[in-house]
Short mmCIF file of C-alpha atoms and ligand atoms in Angstrom, two decimals:
data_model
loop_
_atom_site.label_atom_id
_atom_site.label_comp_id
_atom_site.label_asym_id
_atom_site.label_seq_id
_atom_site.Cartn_x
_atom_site.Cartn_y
_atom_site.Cartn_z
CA UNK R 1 9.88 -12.02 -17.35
CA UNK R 2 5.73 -12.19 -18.49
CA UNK R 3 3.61 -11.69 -15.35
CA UNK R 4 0.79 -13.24 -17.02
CA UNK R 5 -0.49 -16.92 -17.89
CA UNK R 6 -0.34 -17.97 -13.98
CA UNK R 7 -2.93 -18.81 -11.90
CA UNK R 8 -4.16 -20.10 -8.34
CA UNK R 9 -6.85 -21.64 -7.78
CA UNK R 10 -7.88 -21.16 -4.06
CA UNK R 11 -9.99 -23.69 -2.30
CA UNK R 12 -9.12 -22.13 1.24
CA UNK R 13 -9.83 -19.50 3.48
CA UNK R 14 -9.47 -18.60 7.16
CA UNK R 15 -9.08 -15.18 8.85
CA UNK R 16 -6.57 -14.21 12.04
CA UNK R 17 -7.12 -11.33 14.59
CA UNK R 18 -3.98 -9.75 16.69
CA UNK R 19 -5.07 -7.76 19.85
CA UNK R 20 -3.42 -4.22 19.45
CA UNK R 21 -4.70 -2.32 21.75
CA UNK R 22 -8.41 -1.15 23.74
CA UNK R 23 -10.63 -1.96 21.13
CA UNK R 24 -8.54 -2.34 17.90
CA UNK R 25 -7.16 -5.69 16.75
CA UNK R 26 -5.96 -6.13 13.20
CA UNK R 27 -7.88 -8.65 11.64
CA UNK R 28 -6.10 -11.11 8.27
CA UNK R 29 -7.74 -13.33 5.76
CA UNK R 30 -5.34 -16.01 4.28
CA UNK R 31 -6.45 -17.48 0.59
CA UNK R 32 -4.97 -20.90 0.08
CA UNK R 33 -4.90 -23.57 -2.48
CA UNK R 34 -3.89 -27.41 -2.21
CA UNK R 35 -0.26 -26.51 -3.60
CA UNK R 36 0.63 -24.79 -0.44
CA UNK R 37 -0.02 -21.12 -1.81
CA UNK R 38 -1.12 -18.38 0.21
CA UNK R 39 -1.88 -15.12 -0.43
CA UNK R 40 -2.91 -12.54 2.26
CA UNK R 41 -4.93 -9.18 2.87
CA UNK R 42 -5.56 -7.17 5.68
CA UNK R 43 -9.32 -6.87 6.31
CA UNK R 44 -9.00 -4.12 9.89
CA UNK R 45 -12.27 -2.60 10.58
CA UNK R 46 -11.33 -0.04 12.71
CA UNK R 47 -13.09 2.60 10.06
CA UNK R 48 -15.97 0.43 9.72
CA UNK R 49 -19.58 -0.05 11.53
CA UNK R 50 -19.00 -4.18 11.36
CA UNK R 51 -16.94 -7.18 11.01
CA UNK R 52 -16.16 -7.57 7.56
CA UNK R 53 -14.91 -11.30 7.88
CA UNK R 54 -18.39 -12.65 6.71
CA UNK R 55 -18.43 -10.74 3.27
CA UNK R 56 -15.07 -11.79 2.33
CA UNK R 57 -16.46 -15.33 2.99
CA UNK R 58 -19.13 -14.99 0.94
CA UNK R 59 -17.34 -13.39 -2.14
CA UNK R 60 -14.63 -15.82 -1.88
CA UNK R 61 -16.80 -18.88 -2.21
CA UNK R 62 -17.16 -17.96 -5.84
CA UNK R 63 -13.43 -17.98 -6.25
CA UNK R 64 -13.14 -21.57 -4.81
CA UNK R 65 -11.72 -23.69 -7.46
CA UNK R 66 -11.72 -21.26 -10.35
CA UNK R 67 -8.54 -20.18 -12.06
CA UNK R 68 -7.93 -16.98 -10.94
CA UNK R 69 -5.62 -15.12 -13.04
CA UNK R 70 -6.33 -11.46 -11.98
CA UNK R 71 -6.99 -9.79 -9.06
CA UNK R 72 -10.33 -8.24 -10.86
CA UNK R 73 -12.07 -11.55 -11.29
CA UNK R 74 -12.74 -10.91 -7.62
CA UNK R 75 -15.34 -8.53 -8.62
CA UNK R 76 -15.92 -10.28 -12.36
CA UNK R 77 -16.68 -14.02 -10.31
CA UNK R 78 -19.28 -11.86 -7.62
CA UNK R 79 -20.80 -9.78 -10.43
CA UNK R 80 -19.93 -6.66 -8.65
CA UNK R 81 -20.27 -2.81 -9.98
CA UNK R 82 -17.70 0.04 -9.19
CA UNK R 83 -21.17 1.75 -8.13
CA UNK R 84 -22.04 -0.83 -5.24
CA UNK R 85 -17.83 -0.81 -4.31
CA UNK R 86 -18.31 2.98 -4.34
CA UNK R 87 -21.61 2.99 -2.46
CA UNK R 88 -20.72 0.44 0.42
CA UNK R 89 -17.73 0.56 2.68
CA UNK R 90 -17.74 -2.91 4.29
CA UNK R 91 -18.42 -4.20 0.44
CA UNK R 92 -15.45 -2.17 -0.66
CA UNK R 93 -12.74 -3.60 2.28
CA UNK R 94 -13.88 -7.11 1.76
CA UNK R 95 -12.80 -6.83 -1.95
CA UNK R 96 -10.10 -4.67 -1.40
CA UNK R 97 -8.88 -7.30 0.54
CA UNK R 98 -9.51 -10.13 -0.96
CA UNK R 99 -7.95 -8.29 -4.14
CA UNK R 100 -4.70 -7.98 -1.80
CA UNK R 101 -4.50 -11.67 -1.01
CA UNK R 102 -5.20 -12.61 -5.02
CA UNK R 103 -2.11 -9.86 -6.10
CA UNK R 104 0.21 -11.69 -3.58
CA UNK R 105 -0.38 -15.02 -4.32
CA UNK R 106 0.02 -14.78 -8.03
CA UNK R 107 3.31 -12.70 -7.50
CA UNK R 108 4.49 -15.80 -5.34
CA UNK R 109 3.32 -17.92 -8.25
CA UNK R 110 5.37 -15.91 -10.27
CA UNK R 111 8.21 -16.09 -8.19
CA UNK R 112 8.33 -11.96 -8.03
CA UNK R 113 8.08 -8.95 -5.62
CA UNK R 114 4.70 -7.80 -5.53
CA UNK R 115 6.33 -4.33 -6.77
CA UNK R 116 7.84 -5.75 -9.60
CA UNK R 117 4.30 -7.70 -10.44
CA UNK R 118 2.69 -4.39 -10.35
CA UNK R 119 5.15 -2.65 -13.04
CA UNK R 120 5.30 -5.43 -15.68
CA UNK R 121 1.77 -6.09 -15.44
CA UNK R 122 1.31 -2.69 -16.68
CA UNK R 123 4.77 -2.25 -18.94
CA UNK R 124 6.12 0.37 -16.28
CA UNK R 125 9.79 0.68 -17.40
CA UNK R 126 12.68 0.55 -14.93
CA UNK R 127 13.07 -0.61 -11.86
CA UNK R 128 11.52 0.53 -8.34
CA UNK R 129 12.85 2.18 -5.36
CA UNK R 130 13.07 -0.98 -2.68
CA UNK R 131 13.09 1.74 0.33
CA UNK R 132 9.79 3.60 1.11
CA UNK R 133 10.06 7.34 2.59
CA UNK R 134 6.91 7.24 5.37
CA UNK R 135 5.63 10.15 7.73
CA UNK R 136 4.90 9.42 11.16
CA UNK R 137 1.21 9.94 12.37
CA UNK R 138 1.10 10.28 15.89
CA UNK R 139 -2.65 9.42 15.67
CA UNK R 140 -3.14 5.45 17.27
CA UNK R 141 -0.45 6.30 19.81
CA UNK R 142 -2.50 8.76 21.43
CA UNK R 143 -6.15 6.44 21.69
CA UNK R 144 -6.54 5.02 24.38
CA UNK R 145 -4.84 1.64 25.28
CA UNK R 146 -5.59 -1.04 27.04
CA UNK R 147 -5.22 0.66 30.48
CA UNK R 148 -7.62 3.41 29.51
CA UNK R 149 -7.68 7.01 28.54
CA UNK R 150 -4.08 8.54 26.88
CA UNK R 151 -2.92 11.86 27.81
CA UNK R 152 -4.01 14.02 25.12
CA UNK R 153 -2.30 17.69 26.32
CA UNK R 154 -0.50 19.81 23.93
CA UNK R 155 2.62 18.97 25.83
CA UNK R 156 2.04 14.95 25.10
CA UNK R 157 1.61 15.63 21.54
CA UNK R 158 4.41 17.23 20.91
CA UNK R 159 6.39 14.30 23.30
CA UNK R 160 5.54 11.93 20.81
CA UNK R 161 6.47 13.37 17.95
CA UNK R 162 9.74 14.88 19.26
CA UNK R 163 10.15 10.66 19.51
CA UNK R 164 9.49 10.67 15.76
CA UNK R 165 11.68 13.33 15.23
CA UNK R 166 14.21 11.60 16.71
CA UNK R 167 13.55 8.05 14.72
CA UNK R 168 14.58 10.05 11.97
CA UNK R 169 10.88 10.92 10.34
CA UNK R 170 11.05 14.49 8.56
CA UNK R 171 7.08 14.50 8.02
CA UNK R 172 4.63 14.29 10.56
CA UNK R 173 0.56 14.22 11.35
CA UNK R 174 -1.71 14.67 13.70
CA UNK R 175 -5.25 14.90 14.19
CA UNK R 176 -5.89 17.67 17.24
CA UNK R 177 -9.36 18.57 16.97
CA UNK R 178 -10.90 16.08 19.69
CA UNK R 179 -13.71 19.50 21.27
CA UNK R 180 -14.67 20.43 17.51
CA UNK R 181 -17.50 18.64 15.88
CA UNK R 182 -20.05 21.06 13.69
CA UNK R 183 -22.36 22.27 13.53
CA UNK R 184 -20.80 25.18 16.05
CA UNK R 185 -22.84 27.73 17.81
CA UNK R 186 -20.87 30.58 17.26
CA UNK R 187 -19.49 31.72 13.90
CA UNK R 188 -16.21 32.39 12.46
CA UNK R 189 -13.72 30.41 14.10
CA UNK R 190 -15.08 27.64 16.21
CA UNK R 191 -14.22 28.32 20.00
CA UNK R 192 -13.79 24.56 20.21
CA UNK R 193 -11.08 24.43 17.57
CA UNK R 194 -8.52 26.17 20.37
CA UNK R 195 -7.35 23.72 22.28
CA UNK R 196 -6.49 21.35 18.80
CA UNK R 197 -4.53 24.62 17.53
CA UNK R 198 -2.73 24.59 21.09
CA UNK R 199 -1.32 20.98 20.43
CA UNK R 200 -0.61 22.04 16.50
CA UNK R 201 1.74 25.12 17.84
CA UNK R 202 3.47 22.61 20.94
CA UNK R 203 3.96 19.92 17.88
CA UNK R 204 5.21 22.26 15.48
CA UNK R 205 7.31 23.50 17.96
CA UNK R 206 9.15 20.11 18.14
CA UNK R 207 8.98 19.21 14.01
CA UNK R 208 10.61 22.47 13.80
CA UNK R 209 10.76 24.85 10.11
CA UNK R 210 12.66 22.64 8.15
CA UNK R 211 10.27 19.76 8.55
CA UNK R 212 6.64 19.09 7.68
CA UNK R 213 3.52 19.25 10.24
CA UNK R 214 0.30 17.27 8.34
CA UNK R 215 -2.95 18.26 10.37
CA UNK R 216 -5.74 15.65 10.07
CA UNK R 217 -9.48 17.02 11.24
CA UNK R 218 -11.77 14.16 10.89
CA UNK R 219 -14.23 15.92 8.43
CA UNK R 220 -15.25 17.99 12.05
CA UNK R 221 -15.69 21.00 10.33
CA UNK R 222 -18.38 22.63 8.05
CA UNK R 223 -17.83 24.78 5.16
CA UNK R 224 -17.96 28.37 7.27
CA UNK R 225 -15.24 27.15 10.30
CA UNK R 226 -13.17 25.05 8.24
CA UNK R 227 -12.72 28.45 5.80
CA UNK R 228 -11.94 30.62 9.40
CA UNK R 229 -9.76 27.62 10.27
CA UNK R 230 -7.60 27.76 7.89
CA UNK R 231 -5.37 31.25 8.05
CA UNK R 232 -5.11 29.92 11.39
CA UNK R 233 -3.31 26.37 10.26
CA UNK R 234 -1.52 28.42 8.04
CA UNK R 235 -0.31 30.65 10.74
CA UNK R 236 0.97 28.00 13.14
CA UNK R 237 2.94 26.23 9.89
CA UNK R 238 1.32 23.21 9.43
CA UNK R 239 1.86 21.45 5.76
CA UNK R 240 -1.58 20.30 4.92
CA UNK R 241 -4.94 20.72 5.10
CA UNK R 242 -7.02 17.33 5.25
CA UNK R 243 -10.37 16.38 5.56
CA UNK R 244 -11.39 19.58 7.00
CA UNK R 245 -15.01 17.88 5.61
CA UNK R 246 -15.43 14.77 4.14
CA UNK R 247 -14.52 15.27 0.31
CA UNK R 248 -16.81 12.03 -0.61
CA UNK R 249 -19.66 13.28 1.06
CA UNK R 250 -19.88 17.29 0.29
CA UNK R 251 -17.43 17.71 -2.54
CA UNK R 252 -18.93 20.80 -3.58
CA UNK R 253 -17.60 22.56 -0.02
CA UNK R 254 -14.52 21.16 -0.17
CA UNK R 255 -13.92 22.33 -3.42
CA UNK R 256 -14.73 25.79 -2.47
CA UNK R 257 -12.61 25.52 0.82
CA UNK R 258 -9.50 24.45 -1.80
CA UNK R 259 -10.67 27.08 -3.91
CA UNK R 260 -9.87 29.80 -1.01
CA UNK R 261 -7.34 28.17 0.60
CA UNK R 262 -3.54 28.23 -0.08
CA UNK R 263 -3.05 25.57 1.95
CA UNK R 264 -2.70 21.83 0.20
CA UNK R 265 -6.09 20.01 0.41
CA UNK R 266 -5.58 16.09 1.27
CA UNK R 267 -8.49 13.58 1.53
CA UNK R 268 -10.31 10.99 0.44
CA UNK R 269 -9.58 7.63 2.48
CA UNK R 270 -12.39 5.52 1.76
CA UNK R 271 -12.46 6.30 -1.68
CA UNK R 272 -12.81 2.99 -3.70
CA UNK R 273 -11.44 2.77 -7.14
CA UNK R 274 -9.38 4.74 -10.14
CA UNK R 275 -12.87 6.55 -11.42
CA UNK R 276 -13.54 8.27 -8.07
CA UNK R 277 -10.52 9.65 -7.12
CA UNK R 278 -9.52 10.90 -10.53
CA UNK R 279 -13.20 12.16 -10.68
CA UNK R 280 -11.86 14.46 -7.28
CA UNK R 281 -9.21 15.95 -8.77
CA UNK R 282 -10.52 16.89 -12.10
CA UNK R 283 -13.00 18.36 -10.17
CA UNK R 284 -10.72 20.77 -7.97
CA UNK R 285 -12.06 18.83 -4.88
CA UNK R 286 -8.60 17.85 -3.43
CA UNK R 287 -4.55 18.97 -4.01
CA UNK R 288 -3.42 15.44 -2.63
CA UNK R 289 -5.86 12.32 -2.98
CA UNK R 290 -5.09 9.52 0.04
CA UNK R 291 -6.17 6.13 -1.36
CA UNK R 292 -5.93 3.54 1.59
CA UNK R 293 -5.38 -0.22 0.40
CA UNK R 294 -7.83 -1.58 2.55
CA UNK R 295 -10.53 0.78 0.87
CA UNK R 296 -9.72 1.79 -2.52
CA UNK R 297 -9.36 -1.98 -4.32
CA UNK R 298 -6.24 -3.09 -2.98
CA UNK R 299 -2.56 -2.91 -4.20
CA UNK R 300 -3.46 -3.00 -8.02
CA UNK R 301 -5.96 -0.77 -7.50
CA UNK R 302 -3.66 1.61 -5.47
CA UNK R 303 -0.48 1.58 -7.94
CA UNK R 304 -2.76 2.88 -11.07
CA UNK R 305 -4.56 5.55 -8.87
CA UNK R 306 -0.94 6.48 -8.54
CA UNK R 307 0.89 6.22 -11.92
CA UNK R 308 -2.45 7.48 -13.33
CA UNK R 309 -2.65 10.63 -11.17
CA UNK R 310 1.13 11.33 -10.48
CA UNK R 311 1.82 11.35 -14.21
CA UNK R 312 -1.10 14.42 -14.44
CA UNK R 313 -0.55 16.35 -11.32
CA UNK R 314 3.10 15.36 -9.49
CA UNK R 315 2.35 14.61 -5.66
CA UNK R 316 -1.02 14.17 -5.86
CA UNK R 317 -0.87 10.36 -4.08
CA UNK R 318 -0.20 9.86 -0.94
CA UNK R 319 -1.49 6.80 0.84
CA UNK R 320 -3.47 6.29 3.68
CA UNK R 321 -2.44 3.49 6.10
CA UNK R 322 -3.76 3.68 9.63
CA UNK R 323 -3.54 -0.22 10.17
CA UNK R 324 -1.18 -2.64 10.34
CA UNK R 325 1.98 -4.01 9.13
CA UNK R 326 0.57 -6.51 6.66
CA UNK R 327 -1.75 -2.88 4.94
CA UNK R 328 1.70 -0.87 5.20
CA UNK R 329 3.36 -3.41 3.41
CA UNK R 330 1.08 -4.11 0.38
CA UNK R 331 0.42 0.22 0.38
CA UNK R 332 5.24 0.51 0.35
CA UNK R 333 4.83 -1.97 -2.52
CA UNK R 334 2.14 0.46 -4.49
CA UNK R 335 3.78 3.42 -3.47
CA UNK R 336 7.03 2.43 -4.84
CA UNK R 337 5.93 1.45 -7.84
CA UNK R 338 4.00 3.87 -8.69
CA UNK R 339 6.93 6.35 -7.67
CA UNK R 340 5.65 8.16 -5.03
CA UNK R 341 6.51 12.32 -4.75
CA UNK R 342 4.80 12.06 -0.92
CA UNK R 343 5.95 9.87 2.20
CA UNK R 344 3.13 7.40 2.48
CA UNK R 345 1.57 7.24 6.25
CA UNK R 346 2.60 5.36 8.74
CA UNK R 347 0.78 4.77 12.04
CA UNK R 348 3.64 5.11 14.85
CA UNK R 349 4.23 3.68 18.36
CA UNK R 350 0.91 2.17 18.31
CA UNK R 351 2.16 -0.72 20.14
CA UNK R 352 6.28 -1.49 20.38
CA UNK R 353 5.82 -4.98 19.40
CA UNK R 354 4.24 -4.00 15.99
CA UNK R 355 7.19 -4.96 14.06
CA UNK R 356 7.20 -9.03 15.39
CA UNK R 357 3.81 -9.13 13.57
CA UNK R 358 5.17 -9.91 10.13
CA UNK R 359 7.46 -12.93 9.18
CA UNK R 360 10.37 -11.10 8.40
CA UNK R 361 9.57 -8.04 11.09
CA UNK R 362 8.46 -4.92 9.17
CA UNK R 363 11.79 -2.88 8.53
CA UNK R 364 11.75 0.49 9.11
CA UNK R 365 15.00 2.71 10.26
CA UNK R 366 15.68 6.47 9.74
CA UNK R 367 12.02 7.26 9.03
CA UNK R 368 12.09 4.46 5.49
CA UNK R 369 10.20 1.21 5.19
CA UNK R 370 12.62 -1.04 3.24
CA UNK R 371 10.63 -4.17 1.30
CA UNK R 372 11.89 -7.58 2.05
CA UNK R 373 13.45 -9.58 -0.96
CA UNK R 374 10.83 -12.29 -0.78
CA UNK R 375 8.15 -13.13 -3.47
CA UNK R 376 4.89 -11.28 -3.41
CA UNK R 377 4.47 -9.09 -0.62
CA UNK R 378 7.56 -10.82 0.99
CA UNK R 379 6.27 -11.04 4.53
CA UNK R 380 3.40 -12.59 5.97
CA UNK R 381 1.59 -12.66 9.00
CA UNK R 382 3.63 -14.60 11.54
CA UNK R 383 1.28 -17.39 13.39
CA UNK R 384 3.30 -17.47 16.15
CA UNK R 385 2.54 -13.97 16.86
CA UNK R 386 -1.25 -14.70 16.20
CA UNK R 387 -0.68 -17.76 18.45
CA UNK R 388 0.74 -15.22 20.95
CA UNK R 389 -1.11 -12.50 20.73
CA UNK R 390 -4.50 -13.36 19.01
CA UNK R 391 -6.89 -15.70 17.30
CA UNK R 392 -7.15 -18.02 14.04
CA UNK R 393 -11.04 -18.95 12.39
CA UNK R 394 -12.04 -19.94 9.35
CA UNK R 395 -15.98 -19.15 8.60
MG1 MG X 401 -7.27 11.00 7.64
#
């Protein structure tokens, strides 16, 4: 079936916000058109200095009543450079967003799965995996909630991920290093670094040999402790190495930190577009780039990072999804058409109601996210659980 020669033409937007927990709520935008239509994108700004709702406002009002065919014209109708995506974070999850709700829509159009869209827009032969391997990343479970301050002890690390053990995950992450934060006084081996490589060895512990232990570290590091840092990972068998510094910002350190390392380099989540992150691995930057769907341009955008990169250098994509069920959904879709050789991330036990978000519930058992059968991304954002839970506006 052609995926092309459809169009919406939206004429409506409005934006929904779920309380999660302390500070976080994810936040929606919904693009309508008179038909009925909808398409949606998660627009979360927990990695962001503001609210992004206003710049997806103002980029959609040059999509109202056009015929959009592609998700592109976002940036094509706004007169919008890869440079000023690249350049400006906020810029970059407004469009990524907005590219998200644009994708869906016109696979609803279409009457297909948004992971079916993605392959015949781009001649992919065969058909795609409908169940999605994740890893479980302890991370959100262990900020503090809405009663204040989580225990953060080696011992409660390695509680919650013998609970993700148990669900059946076989890959885990977390991100230990809450005392580190360069520049350090002494050198060699931060003295601050300890107590995060106390909670690595009580979480390994629990994951065990025969499964994987992912260590996040914030970009905390600089060039001299992250290279004394990492024997020590090594050491205490942890899986990967990522964002020991930010591989955006100081590529030429993290390059020579792969460079001496043996352990797999992974980074690069607010990376926007193809160019950049292919830039970072011809480069010798990063093993394992992480492009997250709310950053790097959306679904699309995320499914030719990954045939494009995966077809050069096998399991070099893995997603990043820290957010919600609507981003985790639109990144299982990418990630199983692209045919991912890494579990894609998946923010556990944030809250235990996270699954009534979505209209069906997000579906995951035995550590896979299986895709619904609907059109597009199949599942939307359930208003009775923003009714519940949150807020509607339009701006
Ligand atoms: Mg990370």
């Amino acid at each position: 079936m052609p995926v092309s020669g459809e169009w919406f033409v939206p004429n409506e937007l409005t934006f929904s916000a779920i309380h999660v927990r302390a500070k976080t709520e994810w936040v929606h935008l919904s693009l309508g058109d008179s038909g009925g239509n909808v398409g949606q994108g998660e627009i979360t700004a927990t990695q962001l200095d503001r609210d992004v709702a206003p710049v997806v406002a103002r980029l959609a009002n040059r999509l109202r009543g056009r015929r959009i065919t592609d998700d592109t014209d976002v940036l094509t109708l706004n007169n919008l450079s890869v440079e000023q995506l690249e350049a400006d974070r906020n810029l970059a999850a407004a469009v990524s967003g907005l590219r998200c709700a644009v994708a869906d829509a016109l696979s609803r159009l279409l009457q297909v799965p948004m992971v079916d869209y993605l392959r015949e827009l781009y001649d992919h032969p065969g058909r795609a995996e409908r169940k999605v391997q994740l890893y479980s990343n302890i991370n959100r479970s262990m900020l503090p909630d809405d009663n204040g301050l989580v225990d953060r002890s080696p011992d409660s690390f390695a509680e919650m991920d013998q609970r993700a053990m148990e669900a059946g995950f076989t890959t885990a992450k977390c991100a230990p290093f809450d005392e580190a934060r360069a520049p350090f006084k002494s050198s060699g081996l931060p003295r601050e670094a300890e107590m995060g490589l106390n909670r690595i060895r009580a979480t390994k512990a629990i994951v065990g040999p025969d499964r994987k232990l992912l260590v996040d570290c914030h970009s905390r590091f600089d060039l001299e402790s992250a290279l004394a840092l990492e024997p020590e990972l090594r050491e205490a068998g942890v899986g990967w190495y990522e964002e020991p510094v930010d591989p955006i910002k100081f590529p030429d350190d993290l390059r020579e930190i792969r460079n001496k390392a043996e352990l797999p380099i992974a980074g690069a989540e607010h990376g926007y577009g193809i160019g950049l992150f292919t830039v970072l691995m011809d480069d010798d930057v990063l093993d394992v780039v992480m492009p997250d769907v709310k950053f790097c341009g959306g679904p699309v955008e995320a499914y030719l990072i990954g045939r494009e990169l995966e077809a050069r250098w096998e399991g070099s994509v893995s997603m990043h999804c820290p957010s919600g069920p609507l981003s985790l959904l639109a990144s299982a879709h990418a990630t199983a058409a692209f045919g991912n050789k890494i579990p894609l991330e998946h923010a556990v036990y944030e809250v235990d109601w996270r699954h009534e978000v979505l209209e069906p519930f997000e579906q995951i058992e035995g550590g896979f996210l299986t895709l619904p059968d609907g059109h597009g991304l199949g599942g939307r954002v359930d208003p009775v659980a923003v009714a519940m839970r949150g807020r509607s506006w339009t701006e």
